[in-house]
Coordinates of C-alpha atoms in Angstrom, one line a residue:
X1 CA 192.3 -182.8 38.4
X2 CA 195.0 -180.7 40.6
X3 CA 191.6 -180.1 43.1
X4 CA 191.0 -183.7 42.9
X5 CA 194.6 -184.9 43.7
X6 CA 194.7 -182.6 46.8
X7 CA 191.3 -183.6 47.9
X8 CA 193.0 -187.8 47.8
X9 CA 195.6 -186.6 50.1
X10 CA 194.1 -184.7 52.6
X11 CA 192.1 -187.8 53.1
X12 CA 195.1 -189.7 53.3
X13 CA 196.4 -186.6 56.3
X14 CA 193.3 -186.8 57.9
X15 CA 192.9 -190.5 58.5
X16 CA 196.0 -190.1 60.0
X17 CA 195.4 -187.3 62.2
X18 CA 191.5 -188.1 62.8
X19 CA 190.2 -186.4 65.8
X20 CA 190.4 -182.6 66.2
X21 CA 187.3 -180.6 67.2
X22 CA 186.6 -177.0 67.9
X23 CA 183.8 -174.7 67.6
X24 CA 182.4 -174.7 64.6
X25 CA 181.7 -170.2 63.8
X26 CA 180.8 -170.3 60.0
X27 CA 182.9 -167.2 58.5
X28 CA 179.8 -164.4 57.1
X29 CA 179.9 -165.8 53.6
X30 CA 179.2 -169.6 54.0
X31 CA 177.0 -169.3 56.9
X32 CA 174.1 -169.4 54.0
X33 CA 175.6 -172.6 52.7
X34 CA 175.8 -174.3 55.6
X35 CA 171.8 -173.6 56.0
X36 CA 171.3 -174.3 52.9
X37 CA 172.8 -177.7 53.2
X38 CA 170.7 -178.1 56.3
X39 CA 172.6 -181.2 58.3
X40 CA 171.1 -184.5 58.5
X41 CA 170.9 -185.5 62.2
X42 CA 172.1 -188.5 61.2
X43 CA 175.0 -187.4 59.0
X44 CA 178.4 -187.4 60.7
X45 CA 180.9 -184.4 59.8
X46 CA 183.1 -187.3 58.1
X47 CA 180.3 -188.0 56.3
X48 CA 179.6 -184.5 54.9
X49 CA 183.4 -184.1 54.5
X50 CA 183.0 -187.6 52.6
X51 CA 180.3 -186.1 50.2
X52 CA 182.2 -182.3 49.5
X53 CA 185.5 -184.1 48.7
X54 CA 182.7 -186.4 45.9
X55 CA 181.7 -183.0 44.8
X56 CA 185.2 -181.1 44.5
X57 CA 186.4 -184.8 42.2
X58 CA 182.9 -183.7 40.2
X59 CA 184.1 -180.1 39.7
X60 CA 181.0 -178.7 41.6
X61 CA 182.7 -176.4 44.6
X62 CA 179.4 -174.7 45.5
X63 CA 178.2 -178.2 46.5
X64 CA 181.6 -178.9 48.0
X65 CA 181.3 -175.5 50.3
X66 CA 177.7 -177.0 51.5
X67 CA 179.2 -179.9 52.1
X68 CA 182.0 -179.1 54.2
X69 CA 179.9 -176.1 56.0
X70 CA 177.8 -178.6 56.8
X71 CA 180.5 -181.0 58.2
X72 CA 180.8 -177.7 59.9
X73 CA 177.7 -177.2 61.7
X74 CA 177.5 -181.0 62.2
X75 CA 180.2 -180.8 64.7
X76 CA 182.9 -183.2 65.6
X77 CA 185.2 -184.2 63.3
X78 CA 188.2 -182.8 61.8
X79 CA 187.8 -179.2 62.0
X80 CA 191.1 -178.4 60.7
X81 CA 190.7 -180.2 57.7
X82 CA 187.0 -179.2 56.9
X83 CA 188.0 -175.7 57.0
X84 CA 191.2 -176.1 54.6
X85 CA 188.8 -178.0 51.9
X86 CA 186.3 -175.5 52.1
X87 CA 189.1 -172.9 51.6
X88 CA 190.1 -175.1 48.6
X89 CA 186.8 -174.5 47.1
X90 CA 186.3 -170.9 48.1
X91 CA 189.6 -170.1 46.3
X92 CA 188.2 -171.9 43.2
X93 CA 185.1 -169.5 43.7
X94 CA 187.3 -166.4 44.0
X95 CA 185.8 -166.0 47.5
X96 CA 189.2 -165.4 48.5
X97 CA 188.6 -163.3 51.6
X98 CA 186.2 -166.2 53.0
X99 CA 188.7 -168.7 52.2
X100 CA 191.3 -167.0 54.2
X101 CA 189.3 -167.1 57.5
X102 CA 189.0 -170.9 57.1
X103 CA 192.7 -171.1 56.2
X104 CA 193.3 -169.3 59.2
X105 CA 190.8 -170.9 60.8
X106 CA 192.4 -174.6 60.2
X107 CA 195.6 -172.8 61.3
X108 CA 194.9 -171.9 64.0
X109 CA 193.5 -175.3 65.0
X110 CA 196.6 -177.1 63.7
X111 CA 199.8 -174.8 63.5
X112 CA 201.5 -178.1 61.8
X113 CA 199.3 -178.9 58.8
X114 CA 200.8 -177.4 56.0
X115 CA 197.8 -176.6 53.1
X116 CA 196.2 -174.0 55.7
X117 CA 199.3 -172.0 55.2
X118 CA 199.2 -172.8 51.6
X119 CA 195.5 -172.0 51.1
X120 CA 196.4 -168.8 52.7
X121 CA 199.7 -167.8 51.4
X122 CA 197.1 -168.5 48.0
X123 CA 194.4 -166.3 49.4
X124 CA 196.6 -163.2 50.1
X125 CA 198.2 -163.2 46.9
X126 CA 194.7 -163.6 44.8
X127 CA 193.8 -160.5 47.6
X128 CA 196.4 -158.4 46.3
X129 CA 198.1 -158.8 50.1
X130 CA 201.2 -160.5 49.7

């Protein structure tokens, strides 16, 4: 529910901060997802980011990581706020060590937005590295 919650308002952030693009480097562990997930050519990165945040409200955060590592891969879109869900769900899949590259990832792309410190601060602590 807590996932869920978080997952409504980093929509609600990211509508109003649409726009942000950078490269899209796949840390080691989720490049396999973001194969896996294969990108439509005619899916949009909102659209994939659309689908993950669907699959983190139905508890499924492996299908959530495809999702947003394919919003990944796709290009475009919000960056920032790709990488911080996908953190969200690594952290749920105690791949903590992945999910602090995308938290520092997002960052790095957007030194304001708060949950990439968050999803960091998280990370290190789970990592025994606070």
């Amino acid at each position: 529910r807590e996932a869920a919650q978080e997952v409504e308002e980093t929509e609600q952030e990211q509508a109003a901060q649409e726009g942000e693009a950078a490269s899209a480097q796949q840390p080691e562990g989720v490049a396999q997802e973001a194969e896996a997930a294969a990108p439509e050519p005619s899916v949009s990165a909102e659209e994939w980011r659309v689908r993950g945040n669907a699959a983190v409200k139905a508890g499924d955060s492996e299908e959530a990581v495809r999702c947003y590592s394919a919003g990944l891969e796709a290009g475009g879109g919000d960056v920032a706020m790709l990488c911080s869900n996908r953190a969200l769900c690594l952290q749920k899949l105690g791949r903590h060590e992945e999910a602090l590259e995308d938290a520092r990832r997002c960052v790095a792309l957007r030194p304001d937005f708060f949950k990439g410190y968050l999803r960091g601060a998280i990370s290190l602590r789970s990592l025994g590295r606070h």
